[in-house]
PDB file of C-alpha atoms and ligand atoms in Angstrom:
ATOM      1  CA  MET A   1      -8.712  19.150 -13.970  1.00  0.00           C
ATOM      2  CA  ILE A   2      -5.691  21.219 -12.997  1.00  0.00           C
ATOM      3  CA  VAL A   3      -2.197  19.707 -13.741  1.00  0.00           C
ATOM      4  CA  CYS A   4       0.376  20.993 -11.296  1.00  0.00           C
ATOM      5  CA  LYS A   5       4.173  20.328 -12.184  1.00  0.00           C
ATOM      6  CA  THR A   6       5.607  22.239  -9.204  1.00  0.00           C
ATOM      7  CA  LYS A   7       4.941  22.000  -5.419  1.00  0.00           C
ATOM      8  CA  GLN A   8       4.023  25.803  -5.485  1.00  0.00           C
ATOM      9  CA  GLU A   9       1.372  25.078  -8.253  1.00  0.00           C
ATOM     10  CA  LEU A  10      -0.126  22.338  -6.132  1.00  0.00           C
ATOM     11  CA  LYS A  11      -0.201  24.517  -3.064  1.00  0.00           C
ATOM     12  CA  GLN A  12      -1.932  27.257  -4.909  1.00  0.00           C
ATOM     13  CA  ALA A  13      -4.565  24.686  -6.489  1.00  0.00           C
ATOM     14  CA  LEU A  14      -5.208  23.339  -3.009  1.00  0.00           C
ATOM     15  CA  ALA A  15      -5.438  26.774  -1.395  1.00  0.00           C
ATOM     16  CA  SER A  16      -8.067  27.998  -3.946  1.00  0.00           C
ATOM     17  CA  ARG A  17     -10.402  25.230  -2.398  1.00  0.00           C
ATOM     18  CA  ASN A  18     -12.741  25.668   0.484  1.00  0.00           C
ATOM     19  CA  ALA A  19     -11.027  24.660   3.602  1.00  0.00           C
ATOM     20  CA  GLN A  20     -14.209  22.715   4.638  1.00  0.00           C
ATOM     21  CA  GLU A  21     -13.942  20.416   1.644  1.00  0.00           C
ATOM     22  CA  THR A  22     -12.553  16.930   2.151  1.00  0.00           C
ATOM     23  CA  ILE A  23      -9.633  15.621   0.107  1.00  0.00           C
ATOM     24  CA  GLY A  24      -9.296  12.185  -1.298  1.00  0.00           C
ATOM     25  CA  PHE A  25      -5.768  11.374  -2.627  1.00  0.00           C
ATOM     26  CA  VAL A  26      -4.333   8.560  -4.640  1.00  0.00           C
ATOM     27  CA  PRO A  27      -0.625   8.528  -5.309  1.00  0.00           C
ATOM     28  CA  THR A  28       0.537   6.574  -8.407  1.00  0.00           C
ATOM     29  CA  MET A  29       3.522   6.059 -10.591  1.00  0.00           C
ATOM     30  CA  GLY A  30       1.471   6.501 -13.825  1.00  0.00           C
ATOM     31  CA  ALA A  31       1.098   3.966 -16.701  1.00  0.00           C
ATOM     32  CA  LEU A  32      -2.428   3.988 -15.241  1.00  0.00           C
ATOM     33  CA  HIS A  33      -4.909   1.114 -15.694  1.00  0.00           C
ATOM     34  CA  GLU A  34      -8.280  -0.203 -14.468  1.00  0.00           C
ATOM     35  CA  GLY A  35      -6.641  -1.048 -11.135  1.00  0.00           C
ATOM     36  CA  HIS A  36      -5.754   2.572 -10.474  1.00  0.00           C
ATOM     37  CA  ALA A  37      -9.159   3.749 -11.751  1.00  0.00           C
ATOM     38  CA  SER A  38     -10.828   1.509  -9.114  1.00  0.00           C
ATOM     39  CA  LEU A  39      -9.135   3.704  -6.435  1.00  0.00           C
ATOM     40  CA  PHE A  40      -9.927   6.840  -8.348  1.00  0.00           C
ATOM     41  CA  LYS A  41     -13.594   5.935  -8.515  1.00  0.00           C
ATOM     42  CA  ARG A  42     -13.740   5.687  -4.536  1.00  0.00           C
ATOM     43  CA  ALA A  43     -11.644   8.678  -4.093  1.00  0.00           C
ATOM     44  CA  ARG A  44     -14.024  10.603  -6.419  1.00  0.00           C
ATOM     45  CA  ALA A  45     -17.207   9.139  -4.736  1.00  0.00           C
ATOM     46  CA  GLU A  46     -16.064   9.591  -1.137  1.00  0.00           C
ATOM     47  CA  ASN A  47     -14.546  13.232  -1.184  1.00  0.00           C
ATOM     48  CA  ASP A  48     -15.225  16.677  -2.275  1.00  0.00           C
ATOM     49  CA  VAL A  49     -11.831  16.988  -3.914  1.00  0.00           C
ATOM     50  CA  PHE A  50     -10.072  14.359  -5.690  1.00  0.00           C
ATOM     51  CA  VAL A  51      -6.327  14.653  -5.945  1.00  0.00           C
ATOM     52  CA  ALA A  52      -3.883  12.221  -7.745  1.00  0.00           C
ATOM     53  CA  SER A  53      -0.128  12.221  -8.147  1.00  0.00           C
ATOM     54  CA  VAL A  54       1.918  10.599 -11.014  1.00  0.00           C
ATOM     55  CA  PHE A  55       5.434  10.284 -10.166  1.00  0.00           C
ATOM     56  CA  VAL A  56       7.905   7.449 -10.988  1.00  0.00           C
ATOM     57  CA  ASN A  57       9.724   7.536  -7.695  1.00  0.00           C
ATOM     58  CA  PRO A  58      13.501   6.713  -8.337  1.00  0.00           C
ATOM     59  CA  ILE A  59      14.507   6.162  -4.651  1.00  0.00           C
ATOM     60  CA  GLN A  60      12.008   3.276  -4.304  1.00  0.00           C
ATOM     61  CA  PHE A  61      13.738   1.252  -7.061  1.00  0.00           C
ATOM     62  CA  ASN A  62      16.324  -1.064  -6.106  1.00  0.00           C
ATOM     63  CA  ASN A  63      17.040  -2.187  -9.737  1.00  0.00           C
ATOM     64  CA  PRO A  64      18.335   0.459 -12.183  1.00  0.00           C
ATOM     65  CA  GLU A  65      16.903  -1.587 -15.064  1.00  0.00           C
ATOM     66  CA  ASP A  66      13.448  -1.734 -13.652  1.00  0.00           C
ATOM     67  CA  LEU A  67      13.404   2.014 -13.267  1.00  0.00           C
ATOM     68  CA  LYS A  68      14.743   2.633 -16.717  1.00  0.00           C
ATOM     69  CA  ASN A  69      12.025   0.167 -18.149  1.00  0.00           C
ATOM     70  CA  TYR A  70       9.109   1.562 -15.994  1.00  0.00           C
ATOM     71  CA  PRO A  71       6.439   2.377 -18.698  1.00  0.00           C
ATOM     72  CA  ARG A  72       5.449   6.103 -18.881  1.00  0.00           C
ATOM     73  CA  ASP A  73       2.717   7.769 -20.876  1.00  0.00           C
ATOM     74  CA  PHE A  74       1.408  10.997 -19.224  1.00  0.00           C
ATOM     75  CA  GLU A  75      -0.848  11.854 -21.942  1.00  0.00           C
ATOM     76  CA  ALA A  76      -2.817   8.623 -21.481  1.00  0.00           C
ATOM     77  CA  ASP A  77      -2.646   9.075 -17.732  1.00  0.00           C
ATOM     78  CA  ARG A  78      -4.153  12.544 -17.939  1.00  0.00           C
ATOM     79  CA  LYS A  79      -7.084  11.134 -20.079  1.00  0.00           C
ATOM     80  CA  LEU A  80      -7.871   8.367 -17.577  1.00  0.00           C
ATOM     81  CA  LEU A  81      -7.669  10.960 -14.549  1.00  0.00           C
ATOM     82  CA  GLU A  82      -9.893  13.312 -16.410  1.00  0.00           C
ATOM     83  CA  GLU A  83     -12.405  10.433 -17.235  1.00  0.00           C
ATOM     84  CA  ASN A  84     -12.520   9.656 -13.475  1.00  0.00           C
ATOM     85  CA  GLY A  85     -13.361  13.114 -12.216  1.00  0.00           C
ATOM     86  CA  CYS A  86      -9.898  14.091 -10.955  1.00  0.00           C
ATOM     87  CA  ASP A  87      -9.773  17.807  -9.809  1.00  0.00           C
ATOM     88  CA  ILE A  88      -5.936  18.095  -9.261  1.00  0.00           C
ATOM     89  CA  VAL A  89      -3.087  15.975 -10.527  1.00  0.00           C
ATOM     90  CA  PHE A  90       0.509  16.570  -9.269  1.00  0.00           C
ATOM     91  CA  ALA A  91       2.967  15.323 -11.839  1.00  0.00           C
ATOM     92  CA  PRO A  92       6.442  16.766 -10.713  1.00  0.00           C
ATOM     93  CA  SER A  93       9.907  16.150 -12.226  1.00  0.00           C
ATOM     94  CA  VAL A  94      12.383  14.281 -10.029  1.00  0.00           C
ATOM     95  CA  GLU A  95      14.318  17.642  -9.553  1.00  0.00           C
ATOM     96  CA  GLU A  96      11.168  19.256  -8.403  1.00  0.00           C
ATOM     97  CA  MET A  97      10.342  16.541  -5.882  1.00  0.00           C
ATOM     98  CA  TYR A  98      13.963  16.200  -4.545  1.00  0.00           C
ATOM     99  CA  PRO A  99      15.728  19.405  -4.967  1.00  0.00           C
ATOM    100  CA  GLU A 100      19.612  18.835  -4.753  1.00  0.00           C
ATOM    101  CA  GLY A 101      20.865  19.527  -1.251  1.00  0.00           C
ATOM    102  CA  GLU A 102      17.570  19.444   0.514  1.00  0.00           C
ATOM    103  CA  PRO A 103      17.561  16.656   3.152  1.00  0.00           C
ATOM    104  CA  LEU A 104      14.792  14.031   2.917  1.00  0.00           C
ATOM    105  CA  LYS A 105      12.655  12.970   5.913  1.00  0.00           C
ATOM    106  CA  SER A 106      13.092   9.298   6.172  1.00  0.00           C
ATOM    107  CA  TYR A 107      11.055   6.759   8.162  1.00  0.00           C
ATOM    108  CA  SER A 108      11.849   3.333   9.644  1.00  0.00           C
ATOM    109  CA  PHE A 109       9.075   0.566   9.685  1.00  0.00           C
ATOM    110  CA  GLY A 110      10.838  -2.120  11.816  1.00  0.00           C
ATOM    111  CA  ALA A 111       9.679  -5.606  11.207  1.00  0.00           C
ATOM    112  CA  LEU A 112       7.307  -4.560   8.467  1.00  0.00           C
ATOM    113  CA  GLU A 113      10.116  -3.605   6.266  1.00  0.00           C
ATOM    114  CA  THR A 114      12.549  -6.306   6.651  1.00  0.00           C
ATOM    115  CA  VAL A 115      10.288  -9.165   5.432  1.00  0.00           C
ATOM    116  CA  MET A 116       9.189 -10.065   1.896  1.00  0.00           C
ATOM    117  CA  GLU A 117       9.253  -7.154  -0.523  1.00  0.00           C
ATOM    118  CA  GLY A 118      11.470  -5.425   2.160  1.00  0.00           C
ATOM    119  CA  ALA A 119      13.939  -8.322   2.172  1.00  0.00           C
ATOM    120  CA  GLN A 120      13.957  -8.693  -1.655  1.00  0.00           C
ATOM    121  CA  ARG A 121      14.159  -5.067  -2.628  1.00  0.00           C
ATOM    122  CA  PRO A 122      16.361  -3.341   0.038  1.00  0.00           C
ATOM    123  CA  GLY A 123      15.567   0.216   0.477  1.00  0.00           C
ATOM    124  CA  HIS A 124      12.291  -0.120  -1.379  1.00  0.00           C
ATOM    125  CA  PHE A 125      10.036   0.837   1.548  1.00  0.00           C
ATOM    126  CA  LYS A 126      12.373   3.484   2.713  1.00  0.00           C
ATOM    127  CA  GLY A 127      11.826   5.078  -0.552  1.00  0.00           C
ATOM    128  CA  VAL A 128       8.167   4.643  -0.562  1.00  0.00           C
ATOM    129  CA  GLY A 129       8.127   6.192   3.017  1.00  0.00           C
ATOM    130  CA  VAL A 130      10.067   9.352   1.886  1.00  0.00           C
ATOM    131  CA  VAL A 131       7.809   9.990  -1.127  1.00  0.00           C
ATOM    132  CA  VAL A 132       4.465   9.286   0.495  1.00  0.00           C
ATOM    133  CA  GLY A 133       5.464  11.169   3.528  1.00  0.00           C
ATOM    134  CA  LEU A 134       6.298  14.177   1.357  1.00  0.00           C
ATOM    135  CA  LEU A 135       3.129  13.872  -0.733  1.00  0.00           C
ATOM    136  CA  PHE A 136       1.033  13.811   2.476  1.00  0.00           C
ATOM    137  CA  GLU A 137       2.754  16.832   3.784  1.00  0.00           C
ATOM    138  CA  LEU A 138       1.804  18.628   0.461  1.00  0.00           C
ATOM    139  CA  VAL A 139      -1.628  17.344  -0.003  1.00  0.00           C
ATOM    140  CA  ARG A 140      -2.877  16.958   3.594  1.00  0.00           C
ATOM    141  CA  PRO A 141      -5.596  14.404   2.514  1.00  0.00           C
ATOM    142  CA  ASP A 142      -8.456  13.299   4.715  1.00  0.00           C
ATOM    143  CA  ARG A 143      -8.373   9.966   2.916  1.00  0.00           C
ATOM    144  CA  ALA A 144      -5.736   8.073   1.021  1.00  0.00           C
ATOM    145  CA  TYR A 145      -6.373   5.200  -1.280  1.00  0.00           C
ATOM    146  CA  PHE A 146      -3.992   2.182  -1.629  1.00  0.00           C
ATOM    147  CA  GLY A 147      -4.505  -1.165  -3.485  1.00  0.00           C
ATOM    148  CA  GLU A 148      -4.178  -4.429  -1.537  1.00  0.00           C
ATOM    149  CA  LYS A 149      -2.268  -5.786  -4.581  1.00  0.00           C
ATOM    150  CA  ASP A 150       0.732  -4.050  -2.568  1.00  0.00           C
ATOM    151  CA  PHE A 151      -0.596  -5.424   0.627  1.00  0.00           C
ATOM    152  CA  GLN A 152       2.774  -5.049   2.585  1.00  0.00           C
ATOM    153  CA  GLN A 153       2.783  -1.293   1.371  1.00  0.00           C
ATOM    154  CA  VAL A 154      -0.675  -0.651   2.762  1.00  0.00           C
ATOM    155  CA  ALA A 155       0.867  -1.889   6.273  1.00  0.00           C
ATOM    156  CA  VAL A 156       3.683   0.271   5.731  1.00  0.00           C
ATOM    157  CA  ILE A 157       1.774   3.359   4.972  1.00  0.00           C
ATOM    158  CA  GLN A 158      -0.653   2.737   7.900  1.00  0.00           C
ATOM    159  CA  ASP A 159       2.572   3.014  10.175  1.00  0.00           C
ATOM    160  CA  LEU A 160       3.793   6.007   8.455  1.00  0.00           C
ATOM    161  CA  VAL A 161       0.572   7.861   9.171  1.00  0.00           C
ATOM    162  CA  ARG A 162       0.885   6.730  12.822  1.00  0.00           C
ATOM    163  CA  GLN A 163       4.519   8.132  12.851  1.00  0.00           C
ATOM    164  CA  MET A 164       3.713  11.337  11.153  1.00  0.00           C
ATOM    165  CA  GLY A 165       0.820  11.888  13.613  1.00  0.00           C
ATOM    166  CA  ILE A 166      -1.624  13.055  10.883  1.00  0.00           C
ATOM    167  CA  LYS A 167      -5.332  12.353  10.635  1.00  0.00           C
ATOM    168  CA  THR A 168      -5.088  10.920   7.060  1.00  0.00           C
ATOM    169  CA  ARG A 169      -7.230   7.777   6.843  1.00  0.00           C
ATOM    170  CA  ILE A 170      -5.757   4.939   4.778  1.00  0.00           C
ATOM    171  CA  VAL A 171      -8.355   3.221   2.618  1.00  0.00           C
ATOM    172  CA  PRO A 172      -7.347  -0.302   1.471  1.00  0.00           C
ATOM    173  CA  CYS A 173      -8.827  -1.294  -1.877  1.00  0.00           C
ATOM    174  CA  PRO A 174      -9.289  -4.833  -3.249  1.00  0.00           C
ATOM    175  CA  ILE A 175      -7.020  -6.074  -6.014  1.00  0.00           C
ATOM    176  CA  LYS A 176      -8.481  -5.378  -9.418  1.00  0.00           C
ATOM    177  CA  ARG A 177      -8.113  -8.245 -11.906  1.00  0.00           C
ATOM    178  CA  GLY A 178      -8.480  -8.940 -15.603  1.00  0.00           C
ATOM    179  CA  GLU A 179     -11.122 -11.323 -16.632  1.00  0.00           C
ATOM    180  CA  ASP A 180      -8.440 -14.092 -16.706  1.00  0.00           C
ATOM    181  CA  GLY A 181      -7.685 -13.315 -13.062  1.00  0.00           C
ATOM    182  CA  LEU A 182      -4.286 -11.689 -13.641  1.00  0.00           C
ATOM    183  CA  ALA A 183      -3.815  -8.648 -11.149  1.00  0.00           C
ATOM    184  CA  LEU A 184      -3.720  -5.578 -13.181  1.00  0.00           C
ATOM    185  CA  SER A 185      -0.260  -3.934 -13.090  1.00  0.00           C
ATOM    186  CA  SER A 186       1.612  -1.350 -15.145  1.00  0.00           C
ATOM    187  CA  ARG A 187       4.424  -4.013 -15.581  1.00  0.00           C
ATOM    188  CA  ASN A 188       1.983  -6.585 -17.334  1.00  0.00           C
ATOM    189  CA  ALA A 189       2.417  -4.336 -20.661  1.00  0.00           C
ATOM    190  CA  LEU A 190       6.286  -5.405 -20.514  1.00  0.00           C
ATOM    191  CA  LEU A 191       5.231  -9.209 -20.758  1.00  0.00           C
ATOM    192  CA  THR A 192       5.728 -10.909 -24.061  1.00  0.00           C
ATOM    193  CA  PRO A 193       2.356 -12.238 -25.490  1.00  0.00           C
ATOM    194  CA  GLU A 194       3.352 -15.744 -24.660  1.00  0.00           C
ATOM    195  CA  ASN A 195       4.084 -14.975 -20.979  1.00  0.00           C
ATOM    196  CA  ARG A 196       1.071 -12.755 -20.779  1.00  0.00           C
ATOM    197  CA  ALA A 197      -1.149 -15.742 -21.692  1.00  0.00           C
ATOM    198  CA  LEU A 198       0.619 -17.890 -19.100  1.00  0.00           C
ATOM    199  CA  ALA A 199       0.658 -15.201 -16.422  1.00  0.00           C
ATOM    200  CA  PRO A 200      -3.077 -15.958 -15.169  1.00  0.00           C
ATOM    201  CA  LYS A 201      -1.730 -19.257 -13.691  1.00  0.00           C
ATOM    202  CA  ILE A 202      -0.458 -17.225 -10.797  1.00  0.00           C
ATOM    203  CA  HIS A 203      -3.893 -16.350  -9.384  1.00  0.00           C
ATOM    204  CA  ALA A 204      -5.226 -19.565 -10.536  1.00  0.00           C
ATOM    205  CA  ALA A 205      -2.786 -21.401  -8.320  1.00  0.00           C
ATOM    206  CA  LEU A 206      -3.389 -18.976  -5.451  1.00  0.00           C
ATOM    207  CA  LYS A 207      -7.196 -19.273  -5.936  1.00  0.00           C
ATOM    208  CA  LYS A 208      -7.259 -23.050  -5.892  1.00  0.00           C
ATOM    209  CA  SER A 209      -4.942 -23.024  -2.782  1.00  0.00           C
ATOM    210  CA  SER A 210      -7.562 -20.954  -1.047  1.00  0.00           C
ATOM    211  CA  GLU A 211      -9.776 -23.910  -1.059  1.00  0.00           C
ATOM    212  CA  MET A 212      -7.009 -25.512   1.103  1.00  0.00           C
ATOM    213  CA  ALA A 213      -7.239 -22.755   3.889  1.00  0.00           C
ATOM    214  CA  ASN A 214      -7.851 -25.281   6.787  1.00  0.00           C
ATOM    215  CA  ARG A 215      -4.733 -27.302   5.903  1.00  0.00           C
ATOM    216  CA  SER A 216      -1.249 -26.511   7.102  1.00  0.00           C
ATOM    217  CA  CYS A 217       0.922 -23.595   5.733  1.00  0.00           C
ATOM    218  CA  ARG A 218       3.355 -26.371   4.818  1.00  0.00           C
ATOM    219  CA  GLU A 219       0.824 -28.117   2.545  1.00  0.00           C
ATOM    220  CA  VAL A 220      -0.358 -24.868   1.052  1.00  0.00           C
ATOM    221  CA  LYS A 221       3.140 -23.729   0.109  1.00  0.00           C
ATOM    222  CA  GLU A 222       3.939 -27.228  -1.278  1.00  0.00           C
ATOM    223  CA  PHE A 223       0.844 -26.947  -3.542  1.00  0.00           C
ATOM    224  CA  VAL A 224       1.352 -23.462  -4.781  1.00  0.00           C
ATOM    225  CA  CYS A 225       5.170 -23.887  -5.237  1.00  0.00           C
ATOM    226  CA  GLY A 226       4.535 -27.097  -7.115  1.00  0.00           C
ATOM    227  CA  GLN A 227       1.903 -25.244  -9.486  1.00  0.00           C
ATOM    228  CA  ILE A 228       4.492 -22.393 -10.219  1.00  0.00           C
ATOM    229  CA  ALA A 229       7.418 -24.921 -10.796  1.00  0.00           C
ATOM    230  CA  ALA A 230       5.187 -26.699 -13.345  1.00  0.00           C
ATOM    231  CA  VAL A 231       5.277 -23.509 -15.667  1.00  0.00           C
ATOM    232  CA  PRO A 232       8.896 -23.540 -17.004  1.00  0.00           C
ATOM    233  CA  GLU A 233       8.455 -19.778 -17.978  1.00  0.00           C
ATOM    234  CA  MET A 234       7.906 -18.824 -14.408  1.00  0.00           C
ATOM    235  CA  LYS A 235      10.688 -18.440 -11.636  1.00  0.00           C
ATOM    236  CA  LEU A 236       9.237 -18.201  -8.131  1.00  0.00           C
ATOM    237  CA  GLU A 237      11.030 -15.454  -6.079  1.00  0.00           C
ATOM    238  CA  TYR A 238       9.049 -16.248  -2.994  1.00  0.00           C
ATOM    239  CA  PHE A 239       5.709 -17.604  -1.757  1.00  0.00           C
ATOM    240  CA  GLU A 240       5.208 -16.928   1.995  1.00  0.00           C
ATOM    241  CA  ILE A 241       1.984 -17.221   4.420  1.00  0.00           C
ATOM    242  CA  ALA A 242       2.157 -14.220   6.873  1.00  0.00           C
ATOM    243  CA  ARG A 243      -0.204 -12.543   9.186  1.00  0.00           C
ATOM    244  CA  PRO A 244      -2.133  -9.719   7.665  1.00  0.00           C
ATOM    245  CA  ASP A 245      -1.295  -7.139  10.510  1.00  0.00           C
ATOM    246  CA  THR A 246       2.466  -7.958  11.602  1.00  0.00           C
ATOM    247  CA  LEU A 247       3.445  -9.408   8.150  1.00  0.00           C
ATOM    248  CA  GLN A 248       5.407 -12.033  10.012  1.00  0.00           C
ATOM    249  CA  THR A 249       5.499 -15.573   8.694  1.00  0.00           C
ATOM    250  CA  VAL A 250       3.088 -18.209  10.123  1.00  0.00           C
ATOM    251  CA  PRO A 251       4.793 -21.404  11.539  1.00  0.00           C
ATOM    252  CA  ASP A 252       4.645 -24.342   8.867  1.00  0.00           C
ATOM    253  CA  GLU A 253       2.220 -26.639  10.961  1.00  0.00           C
ATOM    254  CA  ALA A 254      -0.190 -23.747  11.629  1.00  0.00           C
ATOM    255  CA  PRO A 255      -3.325 -23.760   9.509  1.00  0.00           C
ATOM    256  CA  ALA A 256      -3.318 -21.086   6.727  1.00  0.00           C
ATOM    257  CA  GLN A 257      -6.766 -19.829   7.528  1.00  0.00           C
ATOM    258  CA  GLY A 258      -6.903 -16.199   8.604  1.00  0.00           C
ATOM    259  CA  ASN A 259      -3.475 -15.368   7.042  1.00  0.00           C
ATOM    260  CA  VAL A 260      -2.286 -14.050   3.581  1.00  0.00           C
ATOM    261  CA  GLY A 261      -0.329 -15.787   0.948  1.00  0.00           C
ATOM    262  CA  PHE A 262       2.106 -13.583  -0.609  1.00  0.00           C
ATOM    263  CA  ILE A 263       3.855 -14.356  -4.128  1.00  0.00           C
ATOM    264  CA  VAL A 264       6.431 -12.980  -6.330  1.00  0.00           C
ATOM    265  CA  VAL A 265       7.019 -14.507  -9.804  1.00  0.00           C
ATOM    266  CA  TRP A 266       9.451 -13.528 -12.574  1.00  0.00           C
ATOM    267  CA  MET A 267       8.458 -14.070 -16.034  1.00  0.00           C
ATOM    268  CA  GLY A 268      11.378 -13.083 -18.205  1.00  0.00           C
ATOM    269  CA  LYS A 269      12.529  -9.678 -16.903  1.00  0.00           C
ATOM    270  CA  VAL A 270       9.018  -8.863 -15.352  1.00  0.00           C
ATOM    271  CA  ARG A 271       8.382  -9.305 -11.670  1.00  0.00           C
ATOM    272  CA  LEU A 272       4.803  -9.934 -10.959  1.00  0.00           C
ATOM    273  CA  ILE A 273       3.248  -9.629  -7.484  1.00  0.00           C
ATOM    274  CA  ASP A 274      -0.054 -10.994  -6.084  1.00  0.00           C
ATOM    275  CA  ASN A 275      -1.636 -12.186  -2.780  1.00  0.00           C
ATOM    276  CA  ILE A 276      -4.546 -14.054  -1.371  1.00  0.00           C
ATOM    277  CA  ARG A 277      -6.456 -14.281   1.875  1.00  0.00           C
ATOM    278  CA  TYR A 278      -7.017 -17.513   3.591  1.00  0.00           C
TER     279      TYR A 278
HETATM  280  P1  LIG B   1       1.494   2.211  -8.557  1.00  0.00           P
HETATM  281  O1  LIG B   1       1.365   3.094  -9.705  1.00  0.00           O
HETATM  282  O2  LIG B   1       1.985   0.777  -9.105  1.00  0.00           O
HETATM  283  O3  LIG B   1       2.426   2.782  -7.395  1.00  0.00           O
HETATM  284  O4  LIG B   1       0.140   1.898  -7.883  1.00  0.00           O
HETATM  285  C1  LIG B   1      -0.603   3.051  -7.420  1.00  0.00           C
HETATM  286  C2  LIG B   1      -1.656   2.542  -6.441  1.00  0.00           C
HETATM  287  O5  LIG B   1      -2.413   1.719  -7.259  1.00  0.00           O
HETATM  288  C3  LIG B   1      -1.025   1.570  -5.386  1.00  0.00           C
HETATM  289  O6  LIG B   1      -1.722   1.851  -4.168  1.00  0.00           O
HETATM  290  C4  LIG B   1      -1.426   0.223  -6.000  1.00  0.00           C
HETATM  291  O7  LIG B   1      -1.510  -0.682  -4.910  1.00  0.00           O
HETATM  292  C5  LIG B   1      -2.620   0.480  -6.608  1.00  0.00           C
HETATM  293  N1  LIG B   1      -2.864  -0.554  -7.691  1.00  0.00           N
HETATM  294  C6  LIG B   1      -2.120  -0.996  -8.603  1.00  0.00           C
HETATM  295  N2  LIG B   1      -2.660  -1.917  -9.408  1.00  0.00           N
HETATM  296  C7  LIG B   1      -3.829  -2.349  -8.692  1.00  0.00           C
HETATM  297  C8  LIG B   1      -4.686  -3.358  -8.856  1.00  0.00           C
HETATM  298  N3  LIG B   1      -4.655  -4.200  -9.779  1.00  0.00           N
HETATM  299  N4  LIG B   1      -5.802  -3.287  -8.153  1.00  0.00           N
HETATM  300  C9  LIG B   1      -5.856  -2.424  -7.001  1.00  0.00           C
HETATM  301  N5  LIG B   1      -5.056  -1.528  -6.667  1.00  0.00           N
HETATM  302  C10 LIG B   1      -3.974  -1.313  -7.596  1.00  0.00           C
END
């Protein structure tokens, strides 16, 4: 596995490959776990060359404390990437990624970036668009793999590829969960043991609510909000039922079926995100 710290090293590593070979790419922020590994395995299996990036992107954090506390362990990341057959890992510094004085190419995602994560985390998707756009320009992947844990992000990235006019195919990958149902996340490591033990109740509530798919969104929302409110350690930021394509909310009286339930719950200082298809 070649580790590239600069754009120049990455360009050289990519140039040494046969131009006919397909490139599969997985962008990450590190603190890698089995959720990331499920994307790595697909990228490895479906392409000649598997490229990953590890970069904690400061401009997609709207909360400085979240950025400061974000877990980082490059040696462990390198090991997991190697175990998963990664050919090239790009792990630049912030200065390398965003040299001072160099203008950033920014994108707008319209209604996709004004709801849910976009509404709660102002500027988040702008930052995601800048970094993924830059990474796509550098790597020029044939396929890029994104987790459906960040469902809204997948829609934003699909729009990014349309705007950039590149041929990269976006491959959405299912949410990888722990045996107890909790969606794997780098932030799970920041939970206290007590909160970690309670956190699977988020998915449990969503799973139970999927049995009510033919009921109205209002009933499903009441159920999920009630389940979260019953756990004093949890604070619901939002639960919305929205269309999988436009991400716009569904009227309360319409059935949940065919839509997606999106949830964010705080436990202490940790923000947990999950979703479920109805
Ligand atoms: P991150 O490092 O959090 O930016 O995540 C990098 C990629 O891994 C994103 O496309 C995430 O959606 C994806 N990912 C993170 N956790 C999971 C998970 N539990 N299951 C599937 N994909 C995931």
